[in-house]
């Protein structure tokens, strides 16, 4: 098992290691030609990282520790502004853009917490895919099978954590881009209620849906990093007793076309939770069947992405990822009336779904309907579209409904990684993390 933030913070506090040592080890893994560092990172900042690590060690010797994250190597996704850098967002389109004059608030908050930022991670171009494929910077291999995709769009973020190039990673989640790579790479990914964390200074995909969350080795790690992102006091919620919790599994949509490996792992996780006293009930949520028609014209992602990209596409559309470009262009066909209708439909659906789900402690489902596809399976437009839809389908529910959600590993040793997702109500983030602390060891048999 990879070490957690809490374990490393204890090692730092007790003098068993130093931030410089942890940072040197992370940088060595990034540089290792046999590893995935070259594909997992677009930018690496070794001198800055080592300077930050040494500063943390010096402060610690004087009794000054900014947070549990102080001195811990972390990575940030390549769509965050970093002072003095051009924000590429996993693309080559923006290489001529001016450099950022200040850090994005989330990046500034990481620095203030004493985190050591080792580099900026690879991603699906402009965050517009759940696959994690990138034609410009390469595609990092999935840790379970390097011939498989890592999931997206926070692909490099997940691989940086699994391969110990970072202890935690900043990811973004517009339709599942934190939870999907976490699920298919076998780690924990937390999507907060969007409004809790500022998205300023982060290249948007859809301002209505974008959220910023952590990928890490444990629920506790995610809680620590989430508190930093949200500028809240560092606090890991107490684990809640499992006995008596009520979880609802929707009968509609989320269990359709689930592959055998995912179904087996999810069923095993539900039985393990039931044995601990959790009441797991099948619930009718016919509203989920409406999502496809509500978003049929492209939804918020296409319309808001096109609004942001259209001038850039007019100049440089020919160098966009050919799998991403047509998805953005769907937004061109949406009218203002379509967009206003979408706003109304979202508000209505949120209200109707919450009337049912608020009776449960969480809604649970497989994070993704499938395990990680192979690179070959997503090499054609048809294959890419099919696998992308199956990876994204369940996670997009939480974004559209403006919920918090977390993906926990639930596969057994020797199986491809599978995620078990808990979805809470809007702004019930702490409660969800508290439940996830109890759920995680039960659903993860190894």
PDB file of N, CA and C in Angstrom, residues 184-262:
ATOM      1  N   UNK A 184     -10.624   3.634 -12.066  1.00  0.00           N
ATOM      2  CA  UNK A 184      -9.965   2.670 -12.959  1.00  0.00           C
ATOM      3  C   UNK A 184      -8.491   2.483 -12.631  1.00  0.00           C
ATOM      4  N   UNK A 185      -7.931   3.365 -11.768  1.00  0.00           N
ATOM      5  CA  UNK A 185      -6.544   3.186 -11.326  1.00  0.00           C
ATOM      6  C   UNK A 185      -6.452   2.625  -9.904  1.00  0.00           C
ATOM      7  N   UNK A 186      -7.592   2.489  -9.223  1.00  0.00           N
ATOM      8  CA  UNK A 186      -7.598   1.824  -7.929  1.00  0.00           C
ATOM      9  C   UNK A 186      -7.264   2.685  -6.732  1.00  0.00           C
ATOM     10  N   UNK A 187      -7.573   3.993  -6.791  1.00  0.00           N
ATOM     11  CA  UNK A 187      -7.357   4.877  -5.645  1.00  0.00           C
ATOM     12  C   UNK A 187      -8.667   5.573  -5.283  1.00  0.00           C
ATOM     13  N   UNK A 188      -8.589   6.540  -4.360  1.00  0.00           N
ATOM     14  CA  UNK A 188      -9.779   7.266  -3.914  1.00  0.00           C
ATOM     15  C   UNK A 188      -9.848   8.612  -4.627  1.00  0.00           C
ATOM     16  N   UNK A 189     -11.027   8.995  -5.082  1.00  0.00           N
ATOM     17  CA  UNK A 189     -11.225  10.295  -5.707  1.00  0.00           C
ATOM     18  C   UNK A 189     -12.478  10.951  -5.164  1.00  0.00           C
ATOM     19  N   UNK A 190     -12.361  12.203  -4.732  1.00  0.00           N
ATOM     20  CA  UNK A 190     -13.492  12.908  -4.110  1.00  0.00           C
ATOM     21  C   UNK A 190     -13.889  14.125  -4.930  1.00  0.00           C
ATOM     22  N   UNK A 191     -15.172  14.181  -5.291  1.00  0.00           N
ATOM     23  CA  UNK A 191     -15.740  15.351  -5.964  1.00  0.00           C
ATOM     24  C   UNK A 191     -16.576  16.118  -4.945  1.00  0.00           C
ATOM     25  N   UNK A 192     -16.146  17.328  -4.571  1.00  0.00           N
ATOM     26  CA  UNK A 192     -16.921  18.096  -3.603  1.00  0.00           C
ATOM     27  C   UNK A 192     -18.146  18.721  -4.255  1.00  0.00           C
ATOM     28  N   UNK A 193     -19.050  19.227  -3.445  1.00  0.00           N
ATOM     29  CA  UNK A 193     -20.085  20.113  -3.975  1.00  0.00           C
ATOM     30  C   UNK A 193     -19.348  21.295  -4.604  1.00  0.00           C
ATOM     31  N   UNK A 194     -19.649  21.582  -5.868  1.00  0.00           N
ATOM     32  CA  UNK A 194     -18.808  22.483  -6.669  1.00  0.00           C
ATOM     33  C   UNK A 194     -18.548  23.834  -6.015  1.00  0.00           C
ATOM     34  N   UNK A 195     -19.568  24.418  -5.405  1.00  0.00           N
ATOM     35  CA  UNK A 195     -19.431  25.797  -4.927  1.00  0.00           C
ATOM     36  C   UNK A 195     -18.467  25.925  -3.743  1.00  0.00           C
ATOM     37  N   UNK A 196     -18.069  24.818  -3.144  1.00  0.00           N
ATOM     38  CA  UNK A 196     -17.194  24.902  -1.967  1.00  0.00           C
ATOM     39  C   UNK A 196     -15.760  25.309  -2.321  1.00  0.00           C
ATOM     40  N   UNK A 197     -15.342  25.062  -3.559  1.00  0.00           N
ATOM     41  CA  UNK A 197     -13.945  25.316  -3.951  1.00  0.00           C
ATOM     42  C   UNK A 197     -13.921  26.255  -5.155  1.00  0.00           C
ATOM     43  N   UNK A 198     -13.170  27.360  -5.081  1.00  0.00           N
ATOM     44  CA  UNK A 198     -13.168  28.316  -6.203  1.00  0.00           C
ATOM     45  C   UNK A 198     -12.497  27.749  -7.452  1.00  0.00           C
ATOM     46  N   UNK A 199     -13.081  28.050  -8.609  1.00  0.00           N
ATOM     47  CA  UNK A 199     -12.510  27.584  -9.878  1.00  0.00           C
ATOM     48  C   UNK A 199     -11.791  28.716 -10.624  1.00  0.00           C
ATOM     49  N   UNK A 200     -11.623  29.868  -9.985  1.00  0.00           N
ATOM     50  CA  UNK A 200     -10.884  30.979 -10.602  1.00  0.00           C
ATOM     51  C   UNK A 200      -9.465  30.515 -10.942  1.00  0.00           C
ATOM     52  N   UNK A 201      -8.954  31.001 -12.063  1.00  0.00           N
ATOM     53  CA  UNK A 201      -7.591  30.667 -12.444  1.00  0.00           C
ATOM     54  C   UNK A 201      -7.419  29.245 -12.927  1.00  0.00           C
ATOM     55  N   UNK A 202      -8.528  28.591 -13.237  1.00  0.00           N
ATOM     56  CA  UNK A 202      -8.499  27.218 -13.756  1.00  0.00           C
ATOM     57  C   UNK A 202      -9.223  27.234 -15.097  1.00  0.00           C
ATOM     58  N   UNK A 203      -8.575  26.747 -16.150  1.00  0.00           N
ATOM     59  CA  UNK A 203      -9.205  26.759 -17.480  1.00  0.00           C
ATOM     60  C   UNK A 203     -10.525  25.990 -17.392  1.00  0.00           C
ATOM     61  N   UNK A 204     -11.648  26.625 -17.732  1.00  0.00           N
ATOM     62  CA  UNK A 204     -12.940  25.967 -17.540  1.00  0.00           C
ATOM     63  C   UNK A 204     -13.263  24.979 -18.666  1.00  0.00           C
ATOM     64  N   UNK A 205     -14.028  23.966 -18.314  1.00  0.00           N
ATOM     65  CA  UNK A 205     -14.719  23.173 -19.325  1.00  0.00           C
ATOM     66  C   UNK A 205     -16.171  23.640 -19.321  1.00  0.00           C
ATOM     67  N   UNK A 206     -16.792  23.585 -18.148  1.00  0.00           N
ATOM     68  CA  UNK A 206     -18.178  24.033 -18.004  1.00  0.00           C
ATOM     69  C   UNK A 206     -18.307  24.685 -16.632  1.00  0.00           C
ATOM     70  N   UNK A 207     -18.465  25.993 -16.603  1.00  0.00           N
ATOM     71  CA  UNK A 207     -18.520  26.693 -15.321  1.00  0.00           C
ATOM     72  C   UNK A 207     -19.730  26.280 -14.482  1.00  0.00           C
ATOM     73  N   UNK A 208     -20.753  25.733 -15.113  1.00  0.00           N
ATOM     74  CA  UNK A 208     -21.923  25.254 -14.368  1.00  0.00           C
ATOM     75  C   UNK A 208     -21.645  23.936 -13.645  1.00  0.00           C
ATOM     76  N   UNK A 209     -20.670  23.173 -14.136  1.00  0.00           N
ATOM     77  CA  UNK A 209     -20.440  21.823 -13.633  1.00  0.00           C
ATOM     78  C   UNK A 209     -19.064  21.609 -13.008  1.00  0.00           C
ATOM     79  N   UNK A 210     -18.088  22.445 -13.344  1.00  0.00           N
ATOM     80  CA  UNK A 210     -16.706  22.216 -12.908  1.00  0.00           C
ATOM     81  C   UNK A 210     -16.572  22.191 -11.384  1.00  0.00           C
ATOM     82  N   UNK A 211     -15.827  21.231 -10.888  1.00  0.00           N
ATOM     83  CA  UNK A 211     -15.465  21.211  -9.473  1.00  0.00           C
ATOM     84  C   UNK A 211     -14.027  20.731  -9.350  1.00  0.00           C
ATOM     85  N   UNK A 212     -13.389  21.059  -8.228  1.00  0.00           N
ATOM     86  CA  UNK A 212     -11.988  20.717  -8.009  1.00  0.00           C
ATOM     87  C   UNK A 212     -11.895  19.799  -6.807  1.00  0.00           C
ATOM     88  N   UNK A 213     -11.284  18.626  -7.010  1.00  0.00           N
ATOM     89  CA  UNK A 213     -11.209  17.661  -5.919  1.00  0.00           C
ATOM     90  C   UNK A 213      -9.902  16.899  -5.919  1.00  0.00           C
ATOM     91  N   UNK A 214      -9.623  16.191  -4.826  1.00  0.00           N
ATOM     92  CA  UNK A 214      -8.374  15.446  -4.692  1.00  0.00           C
ATOM     93  C   UNK A 214      -8.470  13.994  -5.143  1.00  0.00           C
ATOM     94  N   UNK A 215      -7.336  13.473  -5.589  1.00  0.00           N
ATOM     95  CA  UNK A 215      -7.138  12.038  -5.792  1.00  0.00           C
ATOM     96  C   UNK A 215      -6.024  11.634  -4.837  1.00  0.00           C
ATOM     97  N   UNK A 216      -6.218  10.537  -4.101  1.00  0.00           N
ATOM     98  CA  UNK A 216      -5.240  10.175  -3.079  1.00  0.00           C
ATOM     99  C   UNK A 216      -5.399   8.703  -2.708  1.00  0.00           C
ATOM    100  N   UNK A 217      -4.613   8.290  -1.706  1.00  0.00           N
ATOM    101  CA  UNK A 217      -4.571   6.877  -1.326  1.00  0.00           C
ATOM    102  C   UNK A 217      -5.596   6.480  -0.279  1.00  0.00           C
ATOM    103  N   UNK A 218      -6.295   7.444   0.309  1.00  0.00           N
ATOM    104  CA  UNK A 218      -7.285   7.114   1.340  1.00  0.00           C
ATOM    105  C   UNK A 218      -8.347   8.202   1.405  1.00  0.00           C
ATOM    106  N   UNK A 219      -9.437   7.864   2.056  1.00  0.00           N
ATOM    107  CA  UNK A 219     -10.496   8.847   2.296  1.00  0.00           C
ATOM    108  C   UNK A 219      -9.962   9.975   3.168  1.00  0.00           C
ATOM    109  N   UNK A 220      -9.177   9.610   4.171  1.00  0.00           N
ATOM    110  CA  UNK A 220      -8.617  10.604   5.081  1.00  0.00           C
ATOM    111  C   UNK A 220      -7.727  11.591   4.326  1.00  0.00           C
ATOM    112  N   UNK A 221      -6.912  11.073   3.393  1.00  0.00           N
ATOM    113  CA  UNK A 221      -6.078  11.953   2.560  1.00  0.00           C
ATOM    114  C   UNK A 221      -6.950  12.948   1.801  1.00  0.00           C
ATOM    115  N   UNK A 222      -8.025  12.440   1.220  1.00  0.00           N
ATOM    116  CA  UNK A 222      -8.912  13.316   0.446  1.00  0.00           C
ATOM    117  C   UNK A 222      -9.541  14.386   1.332  1.00  0.00           C
ATOM    118  N   UNK A 223      -9.907  14.013   2.557  1.00  0.00           N
ATOM    119  CA  UNK A 223     -10.506  14.982   3.482  1.00  0.00           C
ATOM    120  C   UNK A 223      -9.511  16.086   3.822  1.00  0.00           C
ATOM    121  N   UNK A 224      -8.252  15.725   4.023  1.00  0.00           N
ATOM    122  CA  UNK A 224      -7.213  16.707   4.359  1.00  0.00           C
ATOM    123  C   UNK A 224      -7.001  17.680   3.202  1.00  0.00           C
ATOM    124  N   UNK A 225      -6.883  17.145   1.983  1.00  0.00           N
ATOM    125  CA  UNK A 225      -6.637  18.005   0.817  1.00  0.00           C
ATOM    126  C   UNK A 225      -7.861  18.842   0.476  1.00  0.00           C
ATOM    127  N   UNK A 226      -9.050  18.239   0.595  1.00  0.00           N
ATOM    128  CA  UNK A 226     -10.287  18.976   0.321  1.00  0.00           C
ATOM    129  C   UNK A 226     -10.408  20.192   1.241  1.00  0.00           C
ATOM    130  N   UNK A 227     -10.046  20.037   2.508  1.00  0.00           N
ATOM    131  CA  UNK A 227     -10.123  21.158   3.449  1.00  0.00           C
ATOM    132  C   UNK A 227      -9.192  22.291   3.011  1.00  0.00           C
ATOM    133  N   UNK A 228      -8.030  21.937   2.480  1.00  0.00           N
ATOM    134  CA  UNK A 228      -7.103  22.958   1.965  1.00  0.00           C
ATOM    135  C   UNK A 228      -7.716  23.663   0.760  1.00  0.00           C
ATOM    136  N   UNK A 229      -8.261  22.892  -0.179  1.00  0.00           N
ATOM    137  CA  UNK A 229      -8.885  23.486  -1.370  1.00  0.00           C
ATOM    138  C   UNK A 229     -10.008  24.447  -0.991  1.00  0.00           C
ATOM    139  N   UNK A 230     -10.785  24.080   0.019  1.00  0.00           N
ATOM    140  CA  UNK A 230     -11.956  24.870   0.412  1.00  0.00           C
ATOM    141  C   UNK A 230     -11.621  25.950   1.442  1.00  0.00           C
ATOM    142  N   UNK A 231     -10.338  26.052   1.807  1.00  0.00           N
ATOM    143  CA  UNK A 231      -9.890  27.025   2.825  1.00  0.00           C
ATOM    144  C   UNK A 231     -10.658  26.839   4.133  1.00  0.00           C
ATOM    145  N   UNK A 232     -10.835  25.572   4.513  1.00  0.00           N
ATOM    146  CA  UNK A 232     -11.500  25.231   5.766  1.00  0.00           C
ATOM    147  C   UNK A 232     -10.470  24.705   6.761  1.00  0.00           C
ATOM    148  N   UNK A 233     -10.767  24.719   8.052  1.00  0.00           N
ATOM    149  CA  UNK A 233      -9.827  24.161   9.029  1.00  0.00           C
ATOM    150  C   UNK A 233      -9.540  22.695   8.718  1.00  0.00           C
ATOM    151  N   UNK A 234      -8.286  22.304   8.879  1.00  0.00           N
ATOM    152  CA  UNK A 234      -7.912  20.914   8.600  1.00  0.00           C
ATOM    153  C   UNK A 234      -8.623  19.991   9.579  1.00  0.00           C
ATOM    154  N   UNK A 235      -9.453  19.110   9.036  1.00  0.00           N
ATOM    155  CA  UNK A 235     -10.262  18.262   9.898  1.00  0.00           C
ATOM    156  C   UNK A 235     -10.681  17.028   9.110  1.00  0.00           C
ATOM    157  N   UNK A 236     -10.392  15.854   9.687  1.00  0.00           N
ATOM    158  CA  UNK A 236     -10.868  14.608   9.096  1.00  0.00           C
ATOM    159  C   UNK A 236     -12.117  14.190   9.863  1.00  0.00           C
ATOM    160  N   UNK A 237     -13.279  14.165   9.211  1.00  0.00           N
ATOM    161  CA  UNK A 237     -14.514  13.841   9.938  1.00  0.00           C
ATOM    162  C   UNK A 237     -14.432  12.466  10.601  1.00  0.00           C
ATOM    163  N   UNK A 238     -15.039  12.351  11.785  1.00  0.00           N
ATOM    164  CA  UNK A 238     -15.071  11.065  12.483  1.00  0.00           C
ATOM    165  C   UNK A 238     -15.844  10.043  11.654  1.00  0.00           C
ATOM    166  N   UNK A 239     -15.324   8.824  11.593  1.00  0.00           N
ATOM    167  CA  UNK A 239     -16.022   7.756  10.879  1.00  0.00           C
ATOM    168  C   UNK A 239     -17.350   7.466  11.574  1.00  0.00           C
ATOM    169  N   UNK A 240     -18.398   7.279  10.779  1.00  0.00           N
ATOM    170  CA  UNK A 240     -19.717   7.010  11.375  1.00  0.00           C
ATOM    171  C   UNK A 240     -19.957   5.500  11.427  1.00  0.00           C
ATOM    172  N   UNK A 241     -20.709   5.026  12.419  1.00  0.00           N
ATOM    173  CA  UNK A 241     -21.035   3.593  12.466  1.00  0.00           C
ATOM    174  C   UNK A 241     -21.833   3.180  11.229  1.00  0.00           C
ATOM    175  N   UNK A 242     -21.520   2.001  10.715  1.00  0.00           N
ATOM    176  CA  UNK A 242     -22.213   1.535   9.508  1.00  0.00           C
ATOM    177  C   UNK A 242     -23.624   1.030   9.807  1.00  0.00           C
ATOM    178  N   UNK A 243     -23.785   0.366  10.943  1.00  0.00           N
ATOM    179  CA  UNK A 243     -25.080  -0.257  11.254  1.00  0.00           C
ATOM    180  C   UNK A 243     -26.194   0.793  11.262  1.00  0.00           C
ATOM    181  N   UNK A 244     -27.215   0.524  10.452  1.00  0.00           N
ATOM    182  CA  UNK A 244     -28.366   1.429  10.392  1.00  0.00           C
ATOM    183  C   UNK A 244     -28.330   2.428   9.256  1.00  0.00           C
ATOM    184  N   UNK A 245     -27.185   2.564   8.580  1.00  0.00           N
ATOM    185  CA  UNK A 245     -27.144   3.461   7.419  1.00  0.00           C
ATOM    186  C   UNK A 245     -28.024   2.900   6.308  1.00  0.00           C
ATOM    187  N   UNK A 246     -28.646   3.799   5.544  1.00  0.00           N
ATOM    188  CA  UNK A 246     -29.486   3.380   4.407  1.00  0.00           C
ATOM    189  C   UNK A 246     -28.872   3.897   3.114  1.00  0.00           C
ATOM    190  N   UNK A 247     -28.533   2.987   2.234  1.00  0.00           N
ATOM    191  CA  UNK A 247     -27.989   3.338   0.924  1.00  0.00           C
ATOM    192  C   UNK A 247     -28.981   2.910  -0.154  1.00  0.00           C
ATOM    193  N   UNK A 248     -29.207   3.790  -1.120  1.00  0.00           N
ATOM    194  CA  UNK A 248     -30.108   3.476  -2.230  1.00  0.00           C
ATOM    195  C   UNK A 248     -29.336   3.200  -3.501  1.00  0.00           C
ATOM    196  N   UNK A 249     -29.673   2.113  -4.178  1.00  0.00           N
ATOM    197  CA  UNK A 249     -29.091   1.789  -5.487  1.00  0.00           C
ATOM    198  C   UNK A 249     -30.170   2.045  -6.541  1.00  0.00           C
ATOM    199  N   UNK A 250     -29.994   3.045  -7.406  1.00  0.00           N
ATOM    200  CA  UNK A 250     -31.033   3.323  -8.407  1.00  0.00           C
ATOM    201  C   UNK A 250     -31.276   2.139  -9.344  1.00  0.00           C
ATOM    202  N   UNK A 251     -32.546   1.867  -9.604  1.00  0.00           N
ATOM    203  CA  UNK A 251     -32.878   0.798 -10.558  1.00  0.00           C
ATOM    204  C   UNK A 251     -32.654   1.252 -11.992  1.00  0.00           C
ATOM    205  N   UNK A 252     -32.703   2.564 -12.202  1.00  0.00           N
ATOM    206  CA  UNK A 252     -32.639   3.099 -13.563  1.00  0.00           C
ATOM    207  C   UNK A 252     -31.209   3.517 -13.944  1.00  0.00           C
ATOM    208  N   UNK A 253     -30.846   3.230 -15.177  1.00  0.00           N
ATOM    209  CA  UNK A 253     -29.657   3.767 -15.863  1.00  0.00           C
ATOM    210  C   UNK A 253     -28.322   3.255 -15.341  1.00  0.00           C
ATOM    211  N   UNK A 254     -28.034   3.437 -14.042  1.00  0.00           N
ATOM    212  CA  UNK A 254     -26.652   3.268 -13.561  1.00  0.00           C
ATOM    213  C   UNK A 254     -26.163   1.823 -13.566  1.00  0.00           C
ATOM    214  N   UNK A 255     -27.067   0.857 -13.613  1.00  0.00           N
ATOM    215  CA  UNK A 255     -26.648  -0.546 -13.676  1.00  0.00           C
ATOM    216  C   UNK A 255     -26.775  -1.130 -15.086  1.00  0.00           C
ATOM    217  N   UNK A 256     -27.180  -0.301 -16.046  1.00  0.00           N
ATOM    218  CA  UNK A 256     -27.291  -0.773 -17.428  1.00  0.00           C
ATOM    219  C   UNK A 256     -25.895  -1.013 -18.020  1.00  0.00           C
ATOM    220  N   UNK A 257     -25.766  -2.083 -18.808  1.00  0.00           N
ATOM    221  CA  UNK A 257     -24.528  -2.368 -19.552  1.00  0.00           C
ATOM    222  C   UNK A 257     -23.278  -2.385 -18.674  1.00  0.00           C
ATOM    223  N   UNK A 258     -23.438  -2.747 -17.416  1.00  0.00           N
ATOM    224  CA  UNK A 258     -22.281  -2.868 -16.520  1.00  0.00           C
ATOM    225  C   UNK A 258     -21.549  -4.164 -16.855  1.00  0.00           C
ATOM    226  N   UNK A 259     -20.234  -4.094 -17.033  1.00  0.00           N
ATOM    227  CA  UNK A 259     -19.534  -5.317 -17.434  1.00  0.00           C
ATOM    228  C   UNK A 259     -19.405  -6.274 -16.243  1.00  0.00           C
ATOM    229  N   UNK A 260     -19.075  -7.520 -16.556  1.00  0.00           N
ATOM    230  CA  UNK A 260     -19.121  -8.587 -15.546  1.00  0.00           C
ATOM    231  C   UNK A 260     -18.195  -8.322 -14.367  1.00  0.00           C
ATOM    232  N   UNK A 261     -16.998  -7.830 -14.637  1.00  0.00           N
ATOM    233  CA  UNK A 261     -16.035  -7.567 -13.556  1.00  0.00           C
ATOM    234  C   UNK A 261     -16.523  -6.494 -12.606  1.00  0.00           C
ATOM    235  N   UNK A 262     -17.136  -5.463 -13.174  1.00  0.00           N
ATOM    236  CA  UNK A 262     -17.667  -4.374 -12.352  1.00  0.00           C
ATOM    237  C   UNK A 262     -18.862  -4.872 -11.529  1.00  0.00           C
TER     238      UNK A 262
END
